[in-house]
CSV table of C-alpha atoms in Angstrom, one decimal:
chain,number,residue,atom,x,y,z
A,213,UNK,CA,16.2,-88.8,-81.7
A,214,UNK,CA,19.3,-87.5,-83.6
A,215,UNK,CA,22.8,-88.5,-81.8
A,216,UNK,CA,23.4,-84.0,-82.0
A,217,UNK,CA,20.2,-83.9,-79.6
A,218,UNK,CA,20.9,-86.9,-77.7
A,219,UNK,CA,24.8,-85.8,-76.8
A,220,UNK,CA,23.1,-82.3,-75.2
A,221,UNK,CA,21.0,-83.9,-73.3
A,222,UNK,CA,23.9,-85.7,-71.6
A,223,UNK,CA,25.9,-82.8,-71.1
A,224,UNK,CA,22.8,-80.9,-69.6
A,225,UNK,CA,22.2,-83.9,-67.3
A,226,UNK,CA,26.0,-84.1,-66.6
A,227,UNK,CA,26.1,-80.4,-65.7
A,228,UNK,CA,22.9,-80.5,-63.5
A,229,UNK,CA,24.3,-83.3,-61.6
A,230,UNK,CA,27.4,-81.2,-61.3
A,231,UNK,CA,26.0,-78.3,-60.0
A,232,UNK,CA,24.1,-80.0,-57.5
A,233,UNK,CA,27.1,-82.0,-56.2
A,234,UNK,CA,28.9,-78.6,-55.5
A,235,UNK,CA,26.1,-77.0,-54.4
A,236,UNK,CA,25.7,-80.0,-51.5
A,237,UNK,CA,29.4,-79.9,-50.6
A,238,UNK,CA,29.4,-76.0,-50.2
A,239,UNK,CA,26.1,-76.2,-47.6
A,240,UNK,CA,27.8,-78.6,-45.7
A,241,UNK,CA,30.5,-76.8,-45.2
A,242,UNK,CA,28.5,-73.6,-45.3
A,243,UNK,CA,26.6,-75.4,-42.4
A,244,UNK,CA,28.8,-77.0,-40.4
A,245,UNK,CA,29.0,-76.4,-36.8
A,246,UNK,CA,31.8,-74.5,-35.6
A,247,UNK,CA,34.7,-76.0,-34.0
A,248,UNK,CA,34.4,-73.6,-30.7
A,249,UNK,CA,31.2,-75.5,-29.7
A,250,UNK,CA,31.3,-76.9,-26.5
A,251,UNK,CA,34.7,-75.1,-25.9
A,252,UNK,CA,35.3,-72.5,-22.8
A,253,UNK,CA,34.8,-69.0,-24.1
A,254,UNK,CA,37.9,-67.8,-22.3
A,255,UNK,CA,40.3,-70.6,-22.2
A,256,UNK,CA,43.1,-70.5,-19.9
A,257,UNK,CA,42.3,-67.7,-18.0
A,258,UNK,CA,44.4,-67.3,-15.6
A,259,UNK,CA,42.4,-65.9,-12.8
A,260,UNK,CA,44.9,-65.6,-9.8
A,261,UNK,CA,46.0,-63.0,-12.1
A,262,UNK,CA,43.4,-60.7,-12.3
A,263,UNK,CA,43.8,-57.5,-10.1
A,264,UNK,CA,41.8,-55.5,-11.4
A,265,UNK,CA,38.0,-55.6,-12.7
A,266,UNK,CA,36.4,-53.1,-15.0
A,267,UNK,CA,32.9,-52.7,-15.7
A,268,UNK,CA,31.7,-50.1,-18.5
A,269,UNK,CA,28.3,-49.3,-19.1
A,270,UNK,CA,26.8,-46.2,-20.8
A,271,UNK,CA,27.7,-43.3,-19.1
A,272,UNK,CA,29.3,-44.9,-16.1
A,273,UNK,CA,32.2,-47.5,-15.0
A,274,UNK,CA,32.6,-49.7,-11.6
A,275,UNK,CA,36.1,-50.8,-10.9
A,276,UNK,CA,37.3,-53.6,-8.4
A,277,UNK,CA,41.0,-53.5,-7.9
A,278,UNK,CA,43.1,-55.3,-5.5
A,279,UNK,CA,45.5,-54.0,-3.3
A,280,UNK,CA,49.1,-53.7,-2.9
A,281,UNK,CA,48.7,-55.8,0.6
A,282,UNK,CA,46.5,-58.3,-1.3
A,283,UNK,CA,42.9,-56.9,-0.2
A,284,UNK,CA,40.4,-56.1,-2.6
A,285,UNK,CA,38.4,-52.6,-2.7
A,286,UNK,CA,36.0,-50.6,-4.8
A,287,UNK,CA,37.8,-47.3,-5.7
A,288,UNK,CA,33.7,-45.7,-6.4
A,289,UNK,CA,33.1,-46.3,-2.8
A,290,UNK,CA,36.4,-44.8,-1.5
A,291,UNK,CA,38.2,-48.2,-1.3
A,292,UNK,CA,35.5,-50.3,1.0
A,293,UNK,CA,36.2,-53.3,1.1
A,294,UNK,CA,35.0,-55.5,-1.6
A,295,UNK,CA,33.5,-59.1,-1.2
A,296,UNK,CA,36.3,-61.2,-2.0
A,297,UNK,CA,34.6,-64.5,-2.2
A,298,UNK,CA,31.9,-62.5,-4.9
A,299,UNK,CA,34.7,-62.0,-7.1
A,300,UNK,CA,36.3,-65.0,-6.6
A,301,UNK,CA,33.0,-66.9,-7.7
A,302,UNK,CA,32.6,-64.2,-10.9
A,303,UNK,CA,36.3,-65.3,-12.0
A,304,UNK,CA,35.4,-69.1,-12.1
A,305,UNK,CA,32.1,-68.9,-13.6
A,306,UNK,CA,33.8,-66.7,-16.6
A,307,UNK,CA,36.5,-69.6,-16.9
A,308,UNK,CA,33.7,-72.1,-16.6
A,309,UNK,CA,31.4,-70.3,-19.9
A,310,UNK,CA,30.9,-72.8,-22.6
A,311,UNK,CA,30.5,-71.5,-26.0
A,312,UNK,CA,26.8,-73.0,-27.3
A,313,UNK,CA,26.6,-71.3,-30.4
A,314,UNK,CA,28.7,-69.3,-32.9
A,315,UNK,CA,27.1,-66.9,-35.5
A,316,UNK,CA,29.4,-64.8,-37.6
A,317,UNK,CA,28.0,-61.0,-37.5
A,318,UNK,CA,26.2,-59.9,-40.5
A,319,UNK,CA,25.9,-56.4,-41.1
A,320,UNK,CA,23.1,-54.7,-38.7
A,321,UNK,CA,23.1,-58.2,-36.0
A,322,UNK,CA,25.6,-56.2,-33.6
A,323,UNK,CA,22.8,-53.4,-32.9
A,324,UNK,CA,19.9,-56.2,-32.7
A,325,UNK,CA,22.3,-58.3,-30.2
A,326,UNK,CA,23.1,-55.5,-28.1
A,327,UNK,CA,26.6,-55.9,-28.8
A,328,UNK,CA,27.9,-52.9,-29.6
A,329,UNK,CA,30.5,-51.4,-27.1
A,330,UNK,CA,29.6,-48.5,-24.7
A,331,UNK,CA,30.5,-45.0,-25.8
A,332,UNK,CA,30.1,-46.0,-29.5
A,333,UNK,CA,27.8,-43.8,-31.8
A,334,UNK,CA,25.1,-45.9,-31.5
A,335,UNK,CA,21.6,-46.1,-29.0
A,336,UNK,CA,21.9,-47.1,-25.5
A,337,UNK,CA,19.1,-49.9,-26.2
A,338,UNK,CA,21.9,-50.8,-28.6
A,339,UNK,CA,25.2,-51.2,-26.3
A,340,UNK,CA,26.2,-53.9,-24.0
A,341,UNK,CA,28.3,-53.8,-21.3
A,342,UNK,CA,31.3,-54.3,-21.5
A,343,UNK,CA,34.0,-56.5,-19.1
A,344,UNK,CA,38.0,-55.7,-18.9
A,345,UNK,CA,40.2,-58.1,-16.4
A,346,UNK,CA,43.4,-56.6,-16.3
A,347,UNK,CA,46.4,-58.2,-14.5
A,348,UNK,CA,49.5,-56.2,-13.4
A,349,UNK,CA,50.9,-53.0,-15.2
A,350,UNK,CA,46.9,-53.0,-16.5
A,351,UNK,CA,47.5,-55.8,-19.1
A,352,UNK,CA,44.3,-56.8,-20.1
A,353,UNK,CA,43.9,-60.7,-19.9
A,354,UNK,CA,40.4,-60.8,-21.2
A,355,UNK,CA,38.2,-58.4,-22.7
A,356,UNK,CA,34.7,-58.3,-24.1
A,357,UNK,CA,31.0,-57.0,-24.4
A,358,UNK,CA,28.1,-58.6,-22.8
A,359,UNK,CA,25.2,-58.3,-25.0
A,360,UNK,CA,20.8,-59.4,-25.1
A,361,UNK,CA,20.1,-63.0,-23.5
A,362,UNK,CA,19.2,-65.7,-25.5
A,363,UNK,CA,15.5,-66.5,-24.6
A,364,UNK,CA,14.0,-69.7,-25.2
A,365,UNK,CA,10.5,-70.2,-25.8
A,366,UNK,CA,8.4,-72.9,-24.2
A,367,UNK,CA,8.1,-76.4,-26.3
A,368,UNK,CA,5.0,-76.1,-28.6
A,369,UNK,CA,1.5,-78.0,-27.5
A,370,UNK,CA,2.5,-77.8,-23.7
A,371,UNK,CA,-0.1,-77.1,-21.0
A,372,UNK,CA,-0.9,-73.8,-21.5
A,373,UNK,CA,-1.5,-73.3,-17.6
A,374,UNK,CA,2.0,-74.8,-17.1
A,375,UNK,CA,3.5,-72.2,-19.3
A,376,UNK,CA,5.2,-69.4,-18.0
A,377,UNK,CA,6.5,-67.7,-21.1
A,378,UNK,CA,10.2,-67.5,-22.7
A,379,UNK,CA,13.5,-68.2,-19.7
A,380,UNK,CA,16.6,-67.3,-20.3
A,381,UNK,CA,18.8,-70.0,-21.7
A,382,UNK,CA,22.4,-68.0,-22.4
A,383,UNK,CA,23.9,-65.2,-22.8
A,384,UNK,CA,25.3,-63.4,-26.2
A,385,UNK,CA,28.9,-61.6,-25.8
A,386,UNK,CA,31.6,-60.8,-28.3
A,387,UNK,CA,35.9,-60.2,-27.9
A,388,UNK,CA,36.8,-57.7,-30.0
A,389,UNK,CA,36.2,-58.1,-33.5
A,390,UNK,CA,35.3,-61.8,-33.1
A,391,UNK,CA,32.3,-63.5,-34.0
A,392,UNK,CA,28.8,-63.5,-32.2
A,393,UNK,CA,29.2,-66.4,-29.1
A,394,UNK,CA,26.2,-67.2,-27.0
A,395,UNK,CA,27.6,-69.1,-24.0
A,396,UNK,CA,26.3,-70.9,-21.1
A,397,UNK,CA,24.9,-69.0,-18.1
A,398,UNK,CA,23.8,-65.4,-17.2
A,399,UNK,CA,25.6,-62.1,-17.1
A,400,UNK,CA,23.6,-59.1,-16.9
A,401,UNK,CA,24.8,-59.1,-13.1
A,402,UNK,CA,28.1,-58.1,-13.7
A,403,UNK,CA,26.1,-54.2,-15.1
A,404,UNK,CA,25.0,-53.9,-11.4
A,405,UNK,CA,26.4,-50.7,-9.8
A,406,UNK,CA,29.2,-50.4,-7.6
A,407,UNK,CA,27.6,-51.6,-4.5
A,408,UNK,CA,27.0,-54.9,-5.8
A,409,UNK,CA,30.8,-55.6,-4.8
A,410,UNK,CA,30.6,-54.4,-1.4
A,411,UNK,CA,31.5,-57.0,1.5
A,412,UNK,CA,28.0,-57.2,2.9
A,413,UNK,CA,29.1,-58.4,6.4
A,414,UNK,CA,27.8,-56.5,9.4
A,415,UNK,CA,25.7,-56.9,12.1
A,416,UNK,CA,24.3,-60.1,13.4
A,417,UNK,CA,22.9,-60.4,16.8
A,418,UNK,CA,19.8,-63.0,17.7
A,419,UNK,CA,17.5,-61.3,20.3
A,420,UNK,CA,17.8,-64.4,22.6
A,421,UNK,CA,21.5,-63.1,22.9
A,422,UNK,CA,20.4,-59.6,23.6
A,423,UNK,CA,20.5,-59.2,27.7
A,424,UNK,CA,19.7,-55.4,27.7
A,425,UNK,CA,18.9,-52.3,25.2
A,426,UNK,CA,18.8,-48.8,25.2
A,427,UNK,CA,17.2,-46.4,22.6
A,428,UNK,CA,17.6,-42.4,22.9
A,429,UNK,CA,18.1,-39.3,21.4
A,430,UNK,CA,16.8,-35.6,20.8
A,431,UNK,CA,13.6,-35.2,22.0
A,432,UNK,CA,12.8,-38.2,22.6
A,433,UNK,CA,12.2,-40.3,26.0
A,434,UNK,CA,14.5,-43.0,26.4
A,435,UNK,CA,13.6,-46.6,25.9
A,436,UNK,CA,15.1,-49.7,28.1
A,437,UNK,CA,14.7,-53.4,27.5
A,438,UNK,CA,16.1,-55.7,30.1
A,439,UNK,CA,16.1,-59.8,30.0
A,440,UNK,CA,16.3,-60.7,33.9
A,441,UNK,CA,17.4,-63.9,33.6
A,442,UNK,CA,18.4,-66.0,30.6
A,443,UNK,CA,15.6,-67.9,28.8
A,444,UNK,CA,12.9,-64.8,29.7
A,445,UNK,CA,11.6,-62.0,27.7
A,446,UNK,CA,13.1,-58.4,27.4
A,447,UNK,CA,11.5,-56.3,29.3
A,448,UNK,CA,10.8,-52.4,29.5
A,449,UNK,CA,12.2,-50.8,31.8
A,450,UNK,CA,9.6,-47.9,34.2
A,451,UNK,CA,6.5,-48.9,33.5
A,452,UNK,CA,4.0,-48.0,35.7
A,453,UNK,CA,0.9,-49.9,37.3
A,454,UNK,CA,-1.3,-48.7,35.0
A,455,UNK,CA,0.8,-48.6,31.8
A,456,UNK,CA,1.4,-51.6,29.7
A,457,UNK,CA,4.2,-52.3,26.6
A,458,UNK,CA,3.2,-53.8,23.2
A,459,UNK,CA,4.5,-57.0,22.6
A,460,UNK,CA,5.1,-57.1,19.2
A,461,UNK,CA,7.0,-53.3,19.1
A,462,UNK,CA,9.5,-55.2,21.7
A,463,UNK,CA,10.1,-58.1,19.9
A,464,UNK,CA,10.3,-56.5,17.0
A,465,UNK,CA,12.8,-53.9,18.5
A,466,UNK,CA,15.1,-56.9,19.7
A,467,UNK,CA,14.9,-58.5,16.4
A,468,UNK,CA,16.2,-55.8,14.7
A,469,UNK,CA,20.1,-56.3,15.1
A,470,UNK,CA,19.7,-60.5,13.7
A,471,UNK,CA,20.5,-60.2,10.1
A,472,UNK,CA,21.1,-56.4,9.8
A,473,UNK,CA,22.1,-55.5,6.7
A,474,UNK,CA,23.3,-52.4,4.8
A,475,UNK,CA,22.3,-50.8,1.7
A,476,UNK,CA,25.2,-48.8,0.4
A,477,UNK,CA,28.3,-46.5,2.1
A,478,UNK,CA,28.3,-42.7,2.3
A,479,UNK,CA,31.6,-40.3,2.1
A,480,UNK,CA,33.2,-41.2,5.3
A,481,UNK,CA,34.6,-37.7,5.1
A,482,UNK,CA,31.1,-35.7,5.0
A,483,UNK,CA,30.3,-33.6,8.5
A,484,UNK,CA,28.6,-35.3,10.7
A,485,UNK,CA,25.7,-32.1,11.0
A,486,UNK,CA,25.3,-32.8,7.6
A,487,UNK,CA,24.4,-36.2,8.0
A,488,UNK,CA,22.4,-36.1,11.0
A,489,UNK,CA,25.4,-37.8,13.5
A,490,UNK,CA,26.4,-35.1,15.7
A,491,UNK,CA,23.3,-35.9,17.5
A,492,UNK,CA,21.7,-39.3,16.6
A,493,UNK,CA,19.3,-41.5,18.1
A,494,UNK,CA,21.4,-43.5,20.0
A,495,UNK,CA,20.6,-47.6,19.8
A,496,UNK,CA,23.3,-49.7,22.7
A,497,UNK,CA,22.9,-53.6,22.8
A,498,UNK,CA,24.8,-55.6,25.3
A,499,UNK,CA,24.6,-59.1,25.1
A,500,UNK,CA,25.4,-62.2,27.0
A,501,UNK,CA,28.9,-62.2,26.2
A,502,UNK,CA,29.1,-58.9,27.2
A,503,UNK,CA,29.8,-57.2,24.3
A,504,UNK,CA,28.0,-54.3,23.7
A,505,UNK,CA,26.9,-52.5,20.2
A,506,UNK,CA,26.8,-48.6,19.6
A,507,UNK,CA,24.3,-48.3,16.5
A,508,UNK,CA,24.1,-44.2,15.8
A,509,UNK,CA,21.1,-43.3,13.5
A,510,UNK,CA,21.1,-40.3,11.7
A,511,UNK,CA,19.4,-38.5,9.3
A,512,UNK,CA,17.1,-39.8,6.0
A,513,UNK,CA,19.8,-39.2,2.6
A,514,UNK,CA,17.3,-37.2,0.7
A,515,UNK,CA,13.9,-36.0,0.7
A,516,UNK,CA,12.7,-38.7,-1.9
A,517,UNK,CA,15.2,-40.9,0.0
A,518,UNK,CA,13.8,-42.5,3.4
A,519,UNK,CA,17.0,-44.4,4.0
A,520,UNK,CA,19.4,-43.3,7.0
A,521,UNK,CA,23.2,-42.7,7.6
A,522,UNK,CA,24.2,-44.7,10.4
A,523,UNK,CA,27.7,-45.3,12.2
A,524,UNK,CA,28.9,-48.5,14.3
A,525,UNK,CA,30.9,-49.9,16.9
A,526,UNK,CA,31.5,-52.1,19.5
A,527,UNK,CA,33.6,-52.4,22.6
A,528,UNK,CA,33.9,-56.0,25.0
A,529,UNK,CA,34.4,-56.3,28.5
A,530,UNK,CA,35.4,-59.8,29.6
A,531,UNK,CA,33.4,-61.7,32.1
A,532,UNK,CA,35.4,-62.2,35.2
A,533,UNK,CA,35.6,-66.3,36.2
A,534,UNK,CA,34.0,-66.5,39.4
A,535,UNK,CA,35.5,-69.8,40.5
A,536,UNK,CA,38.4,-69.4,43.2
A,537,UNK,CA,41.6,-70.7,43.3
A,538,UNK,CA,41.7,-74.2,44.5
A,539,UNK,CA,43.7,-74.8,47.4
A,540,UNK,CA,46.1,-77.4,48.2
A,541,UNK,CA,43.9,-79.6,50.2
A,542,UNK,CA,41.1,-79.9,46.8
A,543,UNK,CA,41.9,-83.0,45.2
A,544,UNK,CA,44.1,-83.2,41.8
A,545,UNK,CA,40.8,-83.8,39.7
A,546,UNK,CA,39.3,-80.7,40.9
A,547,UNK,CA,42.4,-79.0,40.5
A,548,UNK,CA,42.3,-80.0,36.9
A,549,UNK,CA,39.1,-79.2,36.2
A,550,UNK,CA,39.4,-75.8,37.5
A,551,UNK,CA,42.4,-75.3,35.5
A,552,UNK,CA,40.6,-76.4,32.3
A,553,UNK,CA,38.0,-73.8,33.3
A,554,UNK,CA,40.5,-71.1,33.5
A,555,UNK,CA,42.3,-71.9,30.0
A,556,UNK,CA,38.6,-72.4,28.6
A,557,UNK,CA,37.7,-68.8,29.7
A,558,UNK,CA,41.1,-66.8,28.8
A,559,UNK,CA,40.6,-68.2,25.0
A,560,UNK,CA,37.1,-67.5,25.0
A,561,UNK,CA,37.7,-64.2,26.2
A,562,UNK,CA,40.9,-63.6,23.5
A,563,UNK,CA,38.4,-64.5,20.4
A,564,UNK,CA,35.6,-62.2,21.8
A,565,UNK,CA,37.9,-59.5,21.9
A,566,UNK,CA,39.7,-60.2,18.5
A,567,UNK,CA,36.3,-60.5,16.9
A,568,UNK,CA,35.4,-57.2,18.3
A,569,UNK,CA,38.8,-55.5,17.0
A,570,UNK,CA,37.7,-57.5,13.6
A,571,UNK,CA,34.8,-56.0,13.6
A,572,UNK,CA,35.8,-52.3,14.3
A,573,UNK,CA,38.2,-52.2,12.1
A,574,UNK,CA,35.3,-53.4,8.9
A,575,UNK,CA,32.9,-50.3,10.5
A,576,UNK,CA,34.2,-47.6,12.7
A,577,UNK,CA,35.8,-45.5,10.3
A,578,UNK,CA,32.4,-46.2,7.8
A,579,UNK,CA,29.3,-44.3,7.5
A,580,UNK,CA,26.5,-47.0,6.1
A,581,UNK,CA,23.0,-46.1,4.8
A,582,UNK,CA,20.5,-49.0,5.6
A,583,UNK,CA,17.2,-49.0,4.4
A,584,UNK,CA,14.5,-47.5,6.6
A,585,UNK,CA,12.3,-50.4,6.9
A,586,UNK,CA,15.0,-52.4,8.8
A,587,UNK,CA,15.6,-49.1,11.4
A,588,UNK,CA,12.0,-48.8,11.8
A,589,UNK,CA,11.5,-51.3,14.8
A,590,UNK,CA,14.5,-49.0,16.2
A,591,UNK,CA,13.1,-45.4,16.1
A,592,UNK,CA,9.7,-46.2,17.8
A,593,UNK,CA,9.3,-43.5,20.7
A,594,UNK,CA,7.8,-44.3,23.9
A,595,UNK,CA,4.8,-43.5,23.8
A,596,UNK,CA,4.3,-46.2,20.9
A,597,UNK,CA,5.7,-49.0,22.6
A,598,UNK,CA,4.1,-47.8,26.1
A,599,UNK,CA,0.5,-47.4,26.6
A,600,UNK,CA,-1.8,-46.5,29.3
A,601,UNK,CA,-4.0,-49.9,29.7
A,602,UNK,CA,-8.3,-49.6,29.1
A,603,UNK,CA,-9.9,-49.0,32.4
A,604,UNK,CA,-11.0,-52.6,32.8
A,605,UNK,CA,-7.8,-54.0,32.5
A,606,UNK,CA,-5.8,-51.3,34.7
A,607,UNK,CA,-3.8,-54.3,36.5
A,608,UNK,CA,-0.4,-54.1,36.5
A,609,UNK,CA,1.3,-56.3,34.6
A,610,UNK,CA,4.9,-58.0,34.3
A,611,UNK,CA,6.1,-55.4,32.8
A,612,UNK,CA,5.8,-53.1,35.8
A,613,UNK,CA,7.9,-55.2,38.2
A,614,UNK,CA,10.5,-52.8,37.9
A,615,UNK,CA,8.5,-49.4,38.5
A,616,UNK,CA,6.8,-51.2,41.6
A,617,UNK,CA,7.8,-51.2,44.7
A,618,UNK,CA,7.9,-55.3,45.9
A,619,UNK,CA,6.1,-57.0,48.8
A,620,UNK,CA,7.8,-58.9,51.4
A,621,UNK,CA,6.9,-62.1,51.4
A,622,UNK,CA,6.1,-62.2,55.4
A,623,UNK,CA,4.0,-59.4,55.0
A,624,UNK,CA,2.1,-61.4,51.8
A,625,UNK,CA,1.7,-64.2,53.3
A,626,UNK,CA,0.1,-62.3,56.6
A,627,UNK,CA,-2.0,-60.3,54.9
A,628,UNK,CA,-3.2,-63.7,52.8
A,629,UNK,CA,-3.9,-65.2,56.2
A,630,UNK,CA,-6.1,-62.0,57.5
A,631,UNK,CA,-8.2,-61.9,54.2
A,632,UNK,CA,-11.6,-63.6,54.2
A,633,UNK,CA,-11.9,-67.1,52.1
A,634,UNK,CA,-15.2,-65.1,50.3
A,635,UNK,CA,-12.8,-61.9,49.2
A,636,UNK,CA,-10.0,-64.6,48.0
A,637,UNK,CA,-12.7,-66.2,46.1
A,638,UNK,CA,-13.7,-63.2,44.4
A,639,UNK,CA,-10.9,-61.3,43.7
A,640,UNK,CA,-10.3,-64.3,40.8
A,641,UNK,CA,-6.8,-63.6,39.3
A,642,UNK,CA,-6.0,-60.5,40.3
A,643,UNK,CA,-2.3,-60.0,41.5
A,644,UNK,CA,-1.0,-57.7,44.2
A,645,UNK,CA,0.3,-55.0,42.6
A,646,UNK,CA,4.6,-55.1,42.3
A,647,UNK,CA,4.2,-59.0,42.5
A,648,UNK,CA,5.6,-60.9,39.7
A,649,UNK,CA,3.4,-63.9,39.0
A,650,UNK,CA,5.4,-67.3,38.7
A,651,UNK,CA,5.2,-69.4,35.8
């Protein structure tokens, strides 16, 4: 080979080699993972700050603002108050986000990422939703667009009958004109409407704790539950010797006020003809404590819309202690005891009637819509809940104790004495009517 040929071939090999040095070093860096992995998204966010929360979708925007006195509201549902704790968890879990994966936006990934802002010129399936905190005088301490979730997909050559298709594993949002993040946990909560912020608090009352209940209105014939004693059932009230009262209606009536819940708030403004309250079926609980609740059902929101408008309150009467004042001949330890009672009974009284005032002041000047299926038990008429028995089973039962009129027990036990051995014998287990059998 001639030493022209042989010196090319160097300089070819020399070049290669070159060019494949570079092009390693370039990937690398092309390739290497970004510094912000690992890394919270919004670092040092200083979350005591926040006063005010904006949420922007397309076509619409919830707002959570606090207060000059420190209380937080939700301005789209004329300032009700707003679940503090809610927000306070939202703020934390934003400061908590770690950023898993950084892509720099190529022309077109915005769109396919969801990531473009609301009110932009592009498709809604396009748009995210995007998050403002502001702080005061509106100075926006973080900002940015919550786009698609990451999905994984289930590891390859699994159980098929174990598989139950892609889970989300992140979330993809974008500040400003950064680049692409995809960051631990789930967002798409924060695009929930209005009444996602709402203090949910309202009405919890076990039936054990329910003593007596009421249930009238319009055209309707009243309905009356009563506990006797504590540890027994409710009750209704007027039933005749020949009428009985479905269980399950009564329980299911009692059990109505343990866990109640509301859906959304209406215009506390609006008439109340126009939303069925000027005359409402009427629902009154008292319970143990003697508190009693005033539940007024109105009317269903819409045609297509089955839910009702309801109003609440509640009003306490303390419980007088029946103990009487120990006189000076009772010895010291009685006198202490009785004193321990009284201061025992003033402070229970004080929080029963602070709660109550608590309470009031979260509903009275409300309207609340609750769902229908949770006022159902509540707007059953009479004439479901009480029935006239089957022929054969026209005995009274203990549900007519109060519509009978009792037997003494002299005259029981006489006329038990007069009756034949052969009639007691046959009669089996029938009762006397207006006798309450013991158990």
């Amino acid at each position: 080979m001639k030493a022209k040929q042989l010196a090319t071939l160097v300089i070819l090999a020399v070049a290669v080699g070159t060019l494949a040095y570079v092009s390693r070093q370039q990937g690398q860096k092309r390739y290497q993972p970004s510094p912000l992995i690992g890394k919270t998204a919004f670092p040092d966010l200083p979350v005591n700050d926040v006063s005010r929360l904006e949420i922007v979708n397309a076509g619409s925007t919830s707002v959570v603002a606090r207060a000059k006195d420190g209380r937080w509201g939700v301005p789209g549902r004329w300032n009700y108050p707003a679940d503090f704790d809610k927000i306070a968890d939202t703020l934390v879990m934003l400061s908590e986000l770690k950023i898993k994966q950084v892509l720099q936006p190529a022309p077109g990934q915005l769109a396919a990422f969801k990531l473009q802002a609301p009110g932009a010129a592009a498709p809604a399936e396009e748009t995210g939703v995007e998050v403002r905190l502001l702080g005061a005088g509106s100075e926006t301490l973080a900002s940015f667009v919550i786009g698609k979730e990451r999905m994984r997909q289930p590891p390859a050559g699994g159980d098929p009958m174990m598989s139950f298709g892609a889970f989300p594993d992140g979330q993809y949002i974008r500040q400003g004109d950064g680049p692409i993040l995809m960051v631990s946990g789930r967002l798409g909560d924060l695009a929930d409407p209005d009444r996602r912020w709402l203090d949910e608090d309202f009405i919890s009352v076990p039936a054990s704790d329910i003593v007596e209940m009421t249930v009238a209105g319009p055209d309707r014939a009243e309905i009356k539950l009563e506990r006797k004693a504590p540890g027994e059932s409710l009750l209704v009230s007027g039933i005749a010797t020949n009428q009985e009262a479905d269980e399950t209606k009564v329980n299911q009536m009692a059990g109505a006020f343990s866990y109640l819940g509301f859906d959304d708030v209406a215009d506390p403004g609006s008439p109340a003809e126009e939303l069925g309250l000027a005359k409402p079926v009427r629902v009154t609980a008292r319970t143990q404590a003697n508190r009693t609740y005033v539940f007024d059902i109105g009317a269903p929101v819409s045609e297509s819309n089955p839910d009702r408008y309801v109003k609440v309150w509640s009003s306490y009467a303390a419980v007088p202690l029946t103990n009487a004042p120990a006189d000076e001949k009772s010895d010291e330890a009685a006198r202490k005891a009785q004193e321990d009672r009284r201061k025992a009974h003033a402070e229970e009284t004080a929080a029963m009637a602070r709660e109550t005032a608590s309470f009031n002041e979260r509903t009275t000047n409300w309207v609340f819509i609750v769902k229908s299926d949770r006022l159902a038990p509540l707007l059953v008429r009479r004439d479901e809940i009480v029935t006239i028995k089957p022929a054969e089973t026209n005995a009274p039962s203990s549900n007519a104790v109060s519509a009978a009129k009792p037997v003494s027990a002299a005259k029981e036990t006489s006329a038990a004495k007069a009756a034949p051995a052969s009639a007691s014998n046959a009669s089996g287990a029938a009762k006397k009517p207006g006798v309450e059998e013991k158990k």
